[in-house]
């Protein structure tokens, strides 16, 4: 599904990613763990196509196509989704308007018929109910006045509506209490399927209690230092990142 | 302020620029309506004399520092004639639901077009007339109010308009009457191929105590001839009355649109003004509102969207003359390409006007590196127990917001459009009438799509 080879990226001339290699097959859930400043968010932004990141070496193939050549909206239409660590607030744009525009933009790019207002409302009501979200949250402006938990639920709702093939969850656990974490994790787990893959980026093991990965990778100093199964997360929880030369005061 | 005859214009005016306009006036003045009314002739003479003395304002005049009218000088505008018969309209602009009609006056190049107008649906006692008819049928009403709020003294364009006083809408709502139907005033600029055409529509709104009316002005252009609309509207808002006065200006690319709206609000009266500016090569909207009775309320807001080489100027003046009044101003603008915007907002709180609550904000979004805004908020406060705040910001589209939308599959242009619409929506929310707000929002959307 996605094949990252020797990916190097710089921000403001500083090299952050120093040769990432990662292949994710359909249905797999991979976790990337790492200390702060290791390049986790940079990787997610590079994959989603944010401006300001210069790719100096390497390649990313997404369903066989060159992902790095695509505009952010083309990546979304091709099935890539980034659940943001810090979802932005957009005053003046109602959440429903945004969701409908996004869904129909993606359907249009894929050559599928757009949904009318009634069809869309039916779909979105169904999804919000599952995520314990109120109609009122749909009427409000995108993320404006949302708590940390509501913002993450809103990200999960978008994922549920847009049905991506590959979802990157960038530190979805940050700023969430345990109840919100459970709701979001349940929402994410409901989306797991043999056709859909996920890349869960996290600092702590906690989230992985709820979203159990197939593979765990340790990212430090811009490179994947070690890969393993879900037990690697538990090991990191116990020992921290010290063995990778990172000194973190827990 | 008493009118004085000046032999020499004060600094900041160019009396020589008056000449071509006054020469034209000589040619049309015998045809102006109400020539037998001496008060009207006096008013016109007053306008003539003031304009002759002042001429056009120049950039040396503080209030015109950012808007240059020199182009008017060179274009040698000729007054509009009744050549409008050839103009056909498929659809006149409206904020009404499709298939419905209501009271409407239509003016083409400043001249009333009875066959396109209708006063159906107005309650008994409400008068909606063009000025020429009003002068014939209700001369006392017009005499009592016309020229009483928009004084030509230090306003050369008001003086020019007054000198040419010929036609425009007159609305009279008697005491205690509520007009449920929205009154639409349609001003169409057409001009002629032969020469630049000028017209000076003069509007009068008289809302007696405890009455209510909603008025929407549409200013649209047909064709691409050079036109100058120099309009003046006076609004008298009686005690406890409310006047909601909305305007959209969508004139063509060769249009010059100058407009002065002056309101006087009596105790507990409400004057609510919103102007959406999209069209014209150069436009300036001046809105003055005097809170002349206790507990009066005025909302003076607007939005503008300009691109190419357009120039748009919003100049407001809120005069808190009496205690316990509130004023609110929310202006938002989007400026693209090499377009330029000016915002000047002055609030005066007079010594008597204790317990004033004034609020003004002006925010602009620059979409290109060459777009420009000059913003000049001015507060003059002479009372001590007042609440008065203002804010002005200039920004660009937020990259984080843009990326967020694009990461969800929305293409760059659509994402920009959504963010621009969101930015302006804060101003459009100030429009209390839903049908008007919806219509104006669709004009905003069309602007973005026209790119």
XYZ file of C-alpha atoms in Angstrom:
701
model
C 0.000 0.000 0.000
C 2.646 2.490 1.028
C 6.345 2.089 0.490
C 8.738 4.626 1.998
C 12.345 4.306 0.859
C 15.349 6.156 2.231
C 13.275 9.267 2.903
C 15.264 12.367 3.796
C 13.578 15.681 4.565
C 14.748 19.061 5.764
C 12.930 21.938 7.420
C 14.524 25.370 7.131
C 17.716 23.707 5.929
C 17.887 21.389 8.923
C 17.730 17.667 8.198
C 15.027 16.044 10.291
C 14.359 12.775 8.463
C 17.589 10.957 7.704
C 16.580 7.906 5.745
C 13.242 6.352 6.660
C 12.397 2.944 5.256
C 8.925 1.601 5.913
C 6.495 -0.585 4.065
C 2.889 -0.985 5.159
C 0.605 -3.586 3.610
C -3.207 -3.506 3.445
C -4.858 -4.260 6.767
C -1.768 -3.639 8.847
C -1.535 -1.265 11.787
C 1.947 0.079 12.405
C 2.985 2.195 15.355
C 5.847 4.632 15.286
C 7.117 5.508 18.704
C 9.819 7.905 19.560
C 10.957 10.668 21.819
C 10.136 14.306 21.214
C 12.070 15.818 18.346
C 12.739 12.478 16.682
C 10.891 13.431 13.497
C 7.489 11.779 14.084
C 5.348 14.780 13.166
C 7.681 15.688 10.316
C 7.078 12.258 8.831
C 3.313 12.675 9.075
C 3.394 16.131 7.490
C 5.717 14.994 4.703
C 3.336 12.147 3.899
C 0.303 14.472 3.935
C 2.061 17.037 1.735
C 2.459 20.077 3.905
C 4.483 23.013 2.513
C 7.805 23.850 4.075
C 9.303 20.364 4.045
C 11.953 19.718 1.461
C 12.465 16.152 0.376
C 16.169 15.808 -0.356
C 16.364 12.078 -0.998
C 14.256 8.966 -1.201
C 10.793 8.080 -2.434
C 7.273 7.282 -1.281
C 5.008 5.083 -3.405
C 1.314 4.995 -2.535
C -0.595 2.294 -4.395
C 2.314 2.329 -6.837
C 2.113 6.089 -7.484
C 4.671 8.720 -6.523
C 3.042 10.244 -3.431
C 5.521 13.120 -3.170
C 4.456 14.451 -6.581
C 0.838 14.807 -5.476
C -0.917 17.863 -4.004
C -2.326 17.399 -0.478
C -5.894 17.173 -1.849
C -4.830 14.531 -4.386
C -3.295 12.479 -1.590
C -6.560 12.726 0.335
C -8.518 11.623 -2.714
C -6.112 8.731 -3.221
C -7.052 7.577 0.275
C -4.490 9.118 2.613
C -5.733 10.678 5.825
C -3.825 12.527 8.513
C -5.484 12.853 11.904
C -3.775 15.976 13.162
C -2.089 16.244 16.514
C -3.340 19.821 16.762
C -6.462 20.187 14.585
C -6.775 23.826 13.542
C -9.752 25.984 14.365
C -11.533 27.528 11.400
C -13.948 30.225 12.581
C -16.789 30.892 10.165
C -16.803 27.441 8.531
C -19.458 25.154 9.970
C -18.296 21.645 10.719
C -20.999 20.116 8.499
C -20.165 22.422 5.596
C -16.539 21.427 5.901
C -17.273 17.703 6.127
C -19.647 17.799 3.183
C -17.194 19.790 1.060
C -14.418 17.352 1.936
C -16.461 14.238 1.262
C -17.842 15.513 -2.027
C -14.446 16.832 -3.130
C -12.972 13.381 -2.594
C -15.920 11.617 -4.259
C -15.637 13.985 -7.210
C -11.916 13.368 -7.618
C -12.613 9.660 -7.547
C -15.334 10.000 -10.164
C -18.095 9.047 -7.714
C -21.420 10.908 -7.532
C -21.593 13.650 -4.909
C -23.987 13.243 -1.978
C -26.915 15.606 -1.641
C -27.719 17.323 1.637
C -30.131 14.606 2.803
C -27.837 11.688 1.993
C -24.959 13.466 3.668
C -26.890 14.259 6.831
C -28.043 10.681 7.158
C -24.476 9.422 6.850
C -22.974 11.934 9.222
C -25.675 11.462 11.878
C -24.944 7.753 11.919
C -21.228 8.395 12.402
C -21.588 11.072 15.068
C -23.831 8.825 17.113
C -21.184 6.117 17.181
C -18.634 8.647 18.405
C -20.845 10.128 21.104
C -20.917 13.487 19.362
C -23.829 15.892 19.447
C -25.576 17.545 16.502
C -24.534 20.804 18.056
C -20.868 19.972 17.433
C -21.673 19.626 13.757
C -23.261 23.042 13.617
C -20.362 24.777 15.305
C -17.408 26.162 13.388
C -14.654 23.638 12.716
C -12.916 22.881 16.041
C -13.819 26.303 17.435
C -14.511 26.061 21.144
C -13.909 22.277 21.083
C -12.097 20.698 24.008
C -8.992 18.598 23.283
C -11.107 15.446 23.381
C -13.771 16.916 21.096
C -11.141 17.907 18.565
C -9.782 14.374 18.439
C -13.282 12.956 18.192
C -13.878 15.339 15.325
C -10.770 14.017 13.588
C -12.062 10.482 14.074
C -15.444 11.519 12.697
C -13.785 12.907 9.586
C -11.966 9.617 9.165
C -15.199 7.698 9.567
C -16.929 9.860 6.958
C -14.083 10.000 4.436
C -13.200 6.297 4.780
C -9.517 6.578 3.863
C -7.423 3.594 2.827
C -4.465 4.707 4.871
C -4.740 6.764 8.046
C -1.919 8.426 9.926
C -2.779 9.202 13.530
C -0.356 11.838 14.740
C -0.150 11.667 18.536
C -3.883 11.212 18.763
C -3.458 10.535 22.482
C -2.002 13.932 23.306
C -4.312 16.037 25.403
C -6.843 13.245 25.961
C -8.105 11.923 29.256
C -8.676 8.210 29.509
C -12.393 8.321 28.654
C -11.832 10.416 25.549
C -8.938 8.165 24.593
C -11.204 5.117 24.799
C -13.887 6.709 22.641
C -11.399 7.779 20.008
C -9.654 4.395 20.069
C -12.988 2.600 19.669
C -13.786 4.819 16.734
C -10.449 4.044 15.154
C -10.741 0.329 15.846
C -14.152 0.299 14.181
C -12.392 1.453 11.026
C -9.858 -1.368 11.029
C -10.386 -3.611 8.048
C -8.370 -5.899 5.794
C -8.253 -3.140 3.164
C -7.335 -0.277 5.449
C -3.949 0.424 7.017
C -2.948 2.739 9.810
C 0.163 4.405 11.030
C -0.172 5.303 14.692
C 2.371 7.859 15.838
C 2.770 8.151 19.561
C 5.156 9.015 22.311
C 3.632 6.753 24.947
C 2.517 3.176 24.964
C -0.861 4.049 26.499
C -2.717 4.482 23.202
C -1.437 1.124 22.033
C -3.350 -0.564 24.843
C -6.445 0.374 22.896
C -5.224 0.369 19.315
C -3.120 -2.732 19.222
C -0.542 -2.548 16.423
C 0.816 -5.350 14.285
C 4.247 -3.739 14.087
C 6.084 -1.208 16.236
C 8.975 0.972 15.075
C 11.224 3.165 17.138
C 12.067 6.478 15.510
C 14.970 8.454 16.898
C 17.355 10.953 15.347
C 15.429 10.873 12.073
C 15.782 7.135 11.489
C 13.934 3.988 12.393
C 16.280 2.445 14.968
C 14.433 -0.772 15.653
C 11.303 -2.611 14.548
C 9.374 -5.344 16.251
C 5.942 -6.624 17.246
C 3.523 -5.110 19.765
C 5.726 -6.301 22.648
C 8.331 -3.705 21.640
C 5.949 -1.004 22.860
C 5.779 -2.612 26.283
C 9.522 -2.826 26.407
C 9.811 0.891 25.611
C 7.256 1.676 28.277
C 9.501 -0.080 30.775
C 12.923 1.082 29.645
C 12.263 4.375 27.890
C 14.316 5.442 24.901
C 17.673 5.284 26.743
C 19.024 2.378 24.717
C 18.647 4.506 21.584
C 20.908 7.146 23.080
C 18.029 9.387 24.105
C 18.066 10.814 27.573
C 14.505 11.716 28.528
C 13.439 12.708 31.964
C 10.164 10.800 32.268
C -22.924 75.157 10.784
C -23.821 78.264 8.799
C -23.040 78.404 5.128
C -20.568 81.058 4.152
C -19.535 82.095 0.702
C -15.885 81.553 0.132
C -13.871 83.399 -2.418
C -10.944 81.083 -1.995
C -11.220 77.346 -1.446
C -9.512 75.976 1.639
C -6.478 73.791 1.181
C -7.334 70.311 -0.007
C -9.906 71.272 -2.637
C -9.595 71.984 -6.310
C -12.189 74.561 -7.410
C -11.070 74.313 -11.039
C -12.433 70.765 -11.083
C -15.927 72.138 -10.447
C -16.078 73.893 -13.777
C -17.024 71.069 -16.149
C -19.733 69.842 -13.782
C -21.189 73.330 -13.359
C -21.174 73.928 -17.097
C -23.241 70.806 -17.543
C -25.587 71.987 -14.847
C -26.331 75.112 -16.890
C -27.508 72.887 -19.705
C -29.849 70.724 -17.624
C -31.029 72.976 -14.850
C -34.185 74.202 -16.552
C -35.338 70.623 -16.887
C -34.911 69.749 -13.221
C -38.146 68.913 -11.384
C -39.732 71.297 -8.904
C -38.372 74.430 -10.589
C -41.283 76.406 -9.193
C -40.440 75.541 -5.597
C -38.395 78.357 -4.202
C -37.009 76.355 -1.234
C -35.770 73.753 -3.683
C -34.153 76.327 -5.921
C -32.472 77.771 -2.847
C -31.200 74.364 -1.839
C -29.839 73.714 -5.315
C -28.191 77.143 -5.396
C -26.623 76.451 -2.058
C -25.206 73.198 -3.459
C -24.052 74.972 -6.582
C -22.279 77.711 -4.667
C -20.583 75.383 -2.255
C -19.403 73.088 -5.019
C -18.240 76.048 -7.092
C -16.220 77.280 -4.127
C -14.770 73.940 -3.090
C -14.534 71.912 -6.270
C -13.434 68.339 -5.898
C -11.515 67.187 -2.840
C -7.856 66.371 -3.437
C -5.461 64.078 -1.603
C -4.276 67.099 0.360
C -7.602 66.951 2.174
C -7.143 64.694 5.203
C -10.433 62.895 4.614
C -9.445 62.187 0.983
C -5.805 61.380 1.559
C -6.075 57.821 0.285
C -8.678 58.241 -2.453
C -7.756 60.285 -5.474
C -10.564 61.730 -7.603
C -8.338 63.244 -10.274
C -9.683 60.785 -12.818
C -13.121 62.437 -12.507
C -11.620 65.710 -13.457
C -10.193 64.395 -16.688
C -13.143 62.293 -17.804
C -15.461 65.247 -18.526
C -18.627 63.496 -17.405
C -21.859 64.561 -19.044
C -25.184 64.435 -17.236
C -27.366 61.441 -17.967
C -30.255 61.904 -20.350
C -33.455 59.936 -20.750
C -31.916 57.595 -23.279
C -32.521 54.618 -21.085
C -35.531 53.310 -23.042
C -33.363 51.013 -25.089
C -32.151 49.234 -21.988
C -33.834 45.932 -21.344
C -33.681 43.840 -18.240
C -34.103 40.140 -18.138
C -33.872 39.895 -14.393
C -33.631 42.734 -11.928
C -31.670 41.956 -8.791
C -33.703 41.024 -5.752
C -33.360 39.456 -2.338
C -36.876 38.062 -2.555
C -37.688 34.418 -2.960
C -37.934 33.345 -6.584
C -41.270 34.124 -8.201
C -42.365 36.657 -5.578
C -42.690 40.399 -6.008
C -42.852 43.384 -3.715
C -42.394 47.135 -3.574
C -39.562 48.272 -5.769
C -38.338 51.444 -7.415
C -35.967 51.243 -10.353
C -33.648 53.997 -11.530
C -31.571 53.806 -14.682
C -28.669 56.246 -14.803
C -30.349 58.117 -11.976
C -33.736 58.402 -13.758
C -36.870 56.779 -12.442
C -38.336 53.960 -14.521
C -42.007 53.694 -13.621
C -42.684 50.687 -15.862
C -40.163 48.615 -13.895
C -41.304 49.849 -10.508
C -44.128 48.810 -8.226
C -45.500 49.914 -4.909
C -47.733 46.887 -4.407
C -47.797 45.433 -0.925
C -47.200 48.612 1.024
C -49.416 49.345 4.019
C -51.859 52.250 3.790
C -50.240 55.609 4.416
C -46.764 54.523 3.388
C -45.430 56.545 0.465
C -42.789 55.193 -1.862
C -42.252 57.668 -4.680
C -39.530 58.976 -6.883
C -38.369 62.472 -5.978
C -39.982 64.217 -8.949
C -43.388 62.761 -8.070
C -42.860 63.412 -4.379
C -42.119 67.064 -5.134
C -45.394 67.277 -7.019
C -47.517 65.251 -4.634
C -45.922 65.693 -1.206
C -43.952 68.928 -1.468
C -44.330 69.736 2.229
C -42.983 66.415 3.360
C -39.957 66.753 1.102
C -39.407 70.385 2.021
C -39.452 69.512 5.693
C -36.641 66.985 5.425
C -34.590 67.252 2.242
C -31.151 68.750 2.739
C -31.469 68.755 6.507
C -29.074 65.964 7.402
C -26.633 65.781 4.538
C -25.441 69.345 4.564
C -23.365 70.525 1.616
C -21.235 72.856 3.741
C -18.006 70.936 3.928
C -18.938 68.044 1.680
C -18.258 68.989 -1.926
C -19.802 65.807 -3.313
C -22.962 66.363 -1.298
C -22.920 69.912 -2.654
C -22.541 68.593 -6.199
C -25.393 66.162 -5.678
C -27.531 68.954 -4.228
C -26.818 71.245 -7.181
C -28.097 68.544 -9.555
C -30.973 67.441 -7.313
C -33.357 65.735 -9.713
C -34.431 62.225 -8.889
C -34.178 59.377 -6.468
C -36.338 57.388 -4.063
C -38.468 58.957 -1.355
C -39.888 56.735 1.377
C -42.237 57.970 4.048
C -43.395 55.606 6.791
C -45.962 57.236 9.096
C -45.900 56.949 12.852
C -46.351 53.462 14.236
C -46.467 51.699 10.862
C -44.414 48.585 10.212
C -43.624 47.781 6.604
C -43.344 44.000 6.485
C -42.240 43.763 2.889
C -38.629 44.564 2.128
C -38.457 47.662 -0.044
C -36.027 47.293 -2.907
C -34.347 50.190 -4.651
C -32.563 49.257 -7.852
C -30.027 51.620 -9.370
C -28.721 50.587 -12.746
C -25.702 52.269 -14.307
C -25.631 52.039 -18.076
C -24.098 55.202 -19.544
C -23.505 55.764 -23.236
C -20.738 54.852 -25.634
C -20.377 58.478 -26.658
C -19.180 59.979 -23.407
C -18.730 59.317 -19.696
C -22.069 59.803 -17.969
C -22.724 61.218 -14.515
C -25.859 61.075 -12.380
C -26.604 62.189 -8.857
C -29.414 60.185 -7.284
C -30.846 61.696 -4.117
C -32.711 59.507 -1.674
C -34.839 60.409 1.299
C -36.067 58.063 3.999
C -38.442 59.402 6.623
C -39.425 56.888 9.296
C -41.732 58.531 11.803
C -41.798 57.528 15.466
C -42.238 53.816 16.208
C -42.294 52.795 12.559
C -40.186 50.106 10.954
C -38.838 49.486 7.447
C -36.292 47.330 5.679
C -34.691 48.780 2.566
C -32.280 47.079 0.195
C -30.412 49.094 -2.410
C -28.990 47.249 -5.384
C -26.453 49.122 -7.446
C -25.669 47.231 -10.611
C -24.029 48.019 -13.911
C -24.865 47.052 -17.455
C -22.323 47.189 -20.232
C -18.922 48.781 -19.900
C -19.445 52.510 -20.430
C -17.823 54.905 -18.008
C -20.322 56.131 -15.435
C -20.278 58.189 -12.283
C -22.923 57.697 -9.652
C -22.721 60.404 -7.010
C -25.547 59.529 -4.669
C -26.744 61.014 -1.427
C -29.306 59.463 0.883
C -30.749 61.079 3.973
C -32.474 58.987 6.602
C -34.593 60.402 9.403
C -35.203 57.832 12.090
C -37.904 58.953 14.472
C -38.148 58.118 18.166
C -38.435 54.385 18.646
C -38.406 53.773 14.890
C -36.108 51.276 13.228
C -34.657 51.507 9.747
C -32.669 48.638 8.326
C -30.839 49.942 5.317
C -28.800 47.502 3.269
C -26.894 48.090 0.085
C -24.965 46.047 -2.409
C -22.801 47.701 -5.047
C -21.957 45.472 -7.992
C -21.325 48.007 -10.695
C -19.191 47.327 -13.758
C -15.449 47.743 -14.151
C -15.627 51.283 -15.617
C -17.957 52.670 -12.980
C -17.169 55.314 -10.392
C -19.418 55.049 -7.400
C -19.495 57.802 -4.800
C -22.100 57.672 -2.114
C -22.929 59.589 1.000
C -25.500 58.270 3.429
C -26.468 60.385 6.401
C -28.768 59.259 9.179
C -30.160 61.096 12.168
C -31.475 58.877 14.910
C -33.939 60.119 17.522
C -34.302 58.679 21.032
C -34.589 54.881 21.136
C -34.423 54.822 17.357
C -32.408 52.215 15.484
C -30.523 52.856 12.274
C -28.878 49.799 10.826
C -26.729 50.105 7.719
C -24.781 47.430 5.869
C -22.936 47.893 2.594
C -21.486 45.107 0.493
C -19.073 46.446 -2.112
C -17.935 44.236 -4.937
C -18.014 46.306 -8.103
C -16.825 49.559 -9.671
C -13.382 50.762 -10.595
C -13.418 53.297 -7.786
C -15.961 53.477 -5.025
C -16.352 55.406 -1.839
C -19.128 54.878 0.640
C -19.487 57.497 3.300
C -21.865 56.675 6.098
C -22.650 59.218 8.782
C -24.945 58.456 11.641
C -25.840 60.963 14.309
C -27.286 59.560 17.530
C -29.423 62.541 18.331
C -31.636 61.201 21.104
C -31.088 59.151 24.232
C -30.848 55.378 23.943
C -30.474 55.441 20.187
C -28.686 52.618 18.448
C -26.791 52.504 15.194
C -25.103 49.625 13.434
C -22.934 50.637 10.523
C -21.226 47.627 9.000
C -20.089 46.229 5.723
C -17.923 43.957 3.652
C -15.939 44.531 0.508
C -14.141 42.316 -1.956
C -11.934 43.852 -4.588
C -9.408 42.656 -7.123
C -7.575 43.814 -10.253
C -7.047 47.551 -10.032
C -10.172 48.321 -8.014
C -10.188 50.950 -5.317
C -12.714 50.882 -2.493
C -13.071 53.437 0.268
C -15.275 53.159 3.340
C -15.486 56.295 5.409
C -17.752 56.325 8.426
C -18.631 58.895 11.015
C -20.611 58.040 14.113
C -21.645 61.000 16.188
C -22.699 60.197 19.737
C -24.467 63.457 20.478
C -26.741 62.256 23.289
C -26.314 59.960 26.327
C -26.894 56.209 26.602
C -26.574 55.404 22.896
C -24.869 52.413 21.365
C -23.008 52.124 18.104
C -21.481 49.098 16.479
C -19.298 48.856 13.392
C -17.974 45.662 11.859
C -16.201 45.983 8.516
C -14.371 43.200 6.781
C -12.588 43.347 3.474
C -10.796 41.050 1.069
C -8.276 42.629 -1.261
C -6.579 40.788 -4.111
C -4.180 41.618 -6.952
C -3.263 45.319 -6.996
C -6.555 46.439 -5.513
C -6.550 48.992 -2.774
C -8.876 49.585 0.137
C -9.316 52.482 2.489
C -11.113 52.388 5.799
C -11.645 55.554 7.797
C -13.837 55.267 10.838
C -14.408 58.193 13.106
C -16.384 58.113 16.317
C -17.113 61.262 18.263
C -18.510 61.086 21.762
C -19.777 64.560 22.645
C -19.490 65.978 26.179
C -23.176 65.239 26.829
C -23.018 61.673 25.628
C -22.374 59.867 28.903
C -22.938 56.102 29.043
C -22.020 55.753 25.394
C -21.227 52.241 24.248
C -19.246 52.292 21.008
C -17.569 49.448 19.193
C -15.683 49.461 15.931
C -13.679 46.843 14.183
C -12.153 46.734 10.765
C -10.343 43.684 9.495
C -8.789 43.140 6.133
C -7.446 40.095 4.370
C -4.774 40.661 1.749
C -4.655 37.923 -0.866
C -1.628 39.186 -2.768
C 1.635 40.931 -2.051
C 0.541 43.938 -4.081
C -2.851 44.411 -2.424
C -3.037 47.348 -0.081
C -5.154 48.772 2.714
C -4.976 52.079 4.505
C -6.906 52.033 7.754
C -7.534 55.018 9.930
C -9.712 54.563 13.001
C -10.297 57.765 14.960
C -11.905 58.127 18.347
C -12.649 61.503 19.843
C -14.108 61.199 23.293
C -15.227 64.199 25.294
C -17.346 62.405 27.917
C -15.846 60.456 30.790
C -18.309 57.650 31.473
C -18.127 55.785 28.169
C -17.235 52.394 26.791
C -15.580 52.699 23.417
C -13.395 50.121 21.756
C -11.923 49.651 18.340
C -9.655 47.233 16.591
C -8.059 47.004 13.182
C -6.140 44.085 11.767
C -4.642 43.193 8.430
C -3.761 39.608 7.672
C -3.249 36.951 5.069
C -4.893 33.586 4.617
C -3.786 31.188 7.335
C -1.486 28.496 5.924
C -2.408 26.034 8.667
C -6.113 26.373 7.912
C -5.464 26.087 4.189
C -3.437 22.912 4.647
C -6.042 21.414 6.984
C -8.740 21.831 4.332
C -6.529 20.532 1.533
C -5.500 17.527 3.610
C -9.192 16.647 3.646
C -9.406 16.622 -0.122
C -10.578 20.183 -0.769
C -8.639 21.756 -3.642
C -6.638 24.909 -3.086
C -9.040 27.349 -4.779
C -12.077 25.931 -3.026
C -10.229 25.963 0.285
C -9.277 29.595 -0.234
C -12.878 30.385 -1.111
C -14.139 28.689 2.043
C -11.691 30.652 4.183
C -12.526 33.946 2.481
C -16.230 33.284 2.950
C -15.583 32.414 6.588
C -13.630 35.605 7.084
C -16.402 37.760 5.642
C -19.188 35.864 7.358
C -18.458 37.659 10.616
C -19.464 40.934 8.970
C -22.413 39.420 7.102
C -23.732 38.090 10.398
C -24.424 41.718 11.249
C -27.292 41.665 8.731
C -30.380 40.980 10.785
C -32.629 40.170 7.795
C -32.136 36.578 6.755
C -33.191 36.951 3.123
C -30.799 39.851 2.681
C -27.987 38.008 4.383
C -28.503 34.947 2.177
C -28.544 37.045 -0.990
C -25.416 38.930 0.013
C -23.701 35.678 0.883
C -24.425 34.385 -2.592
C -22.830 37.531 -4.085
C -19.762 36.802 -1.969
C -19.666 33.210 -3.229
C -20.037 34.356 -6.843
C -17.106 36.711 -6.429
C -14.886 33.833 -5.427
C -16.139 31.596 -8.210
C -15.565 34.301 -10.810
C -11.838 34.033 -10.352
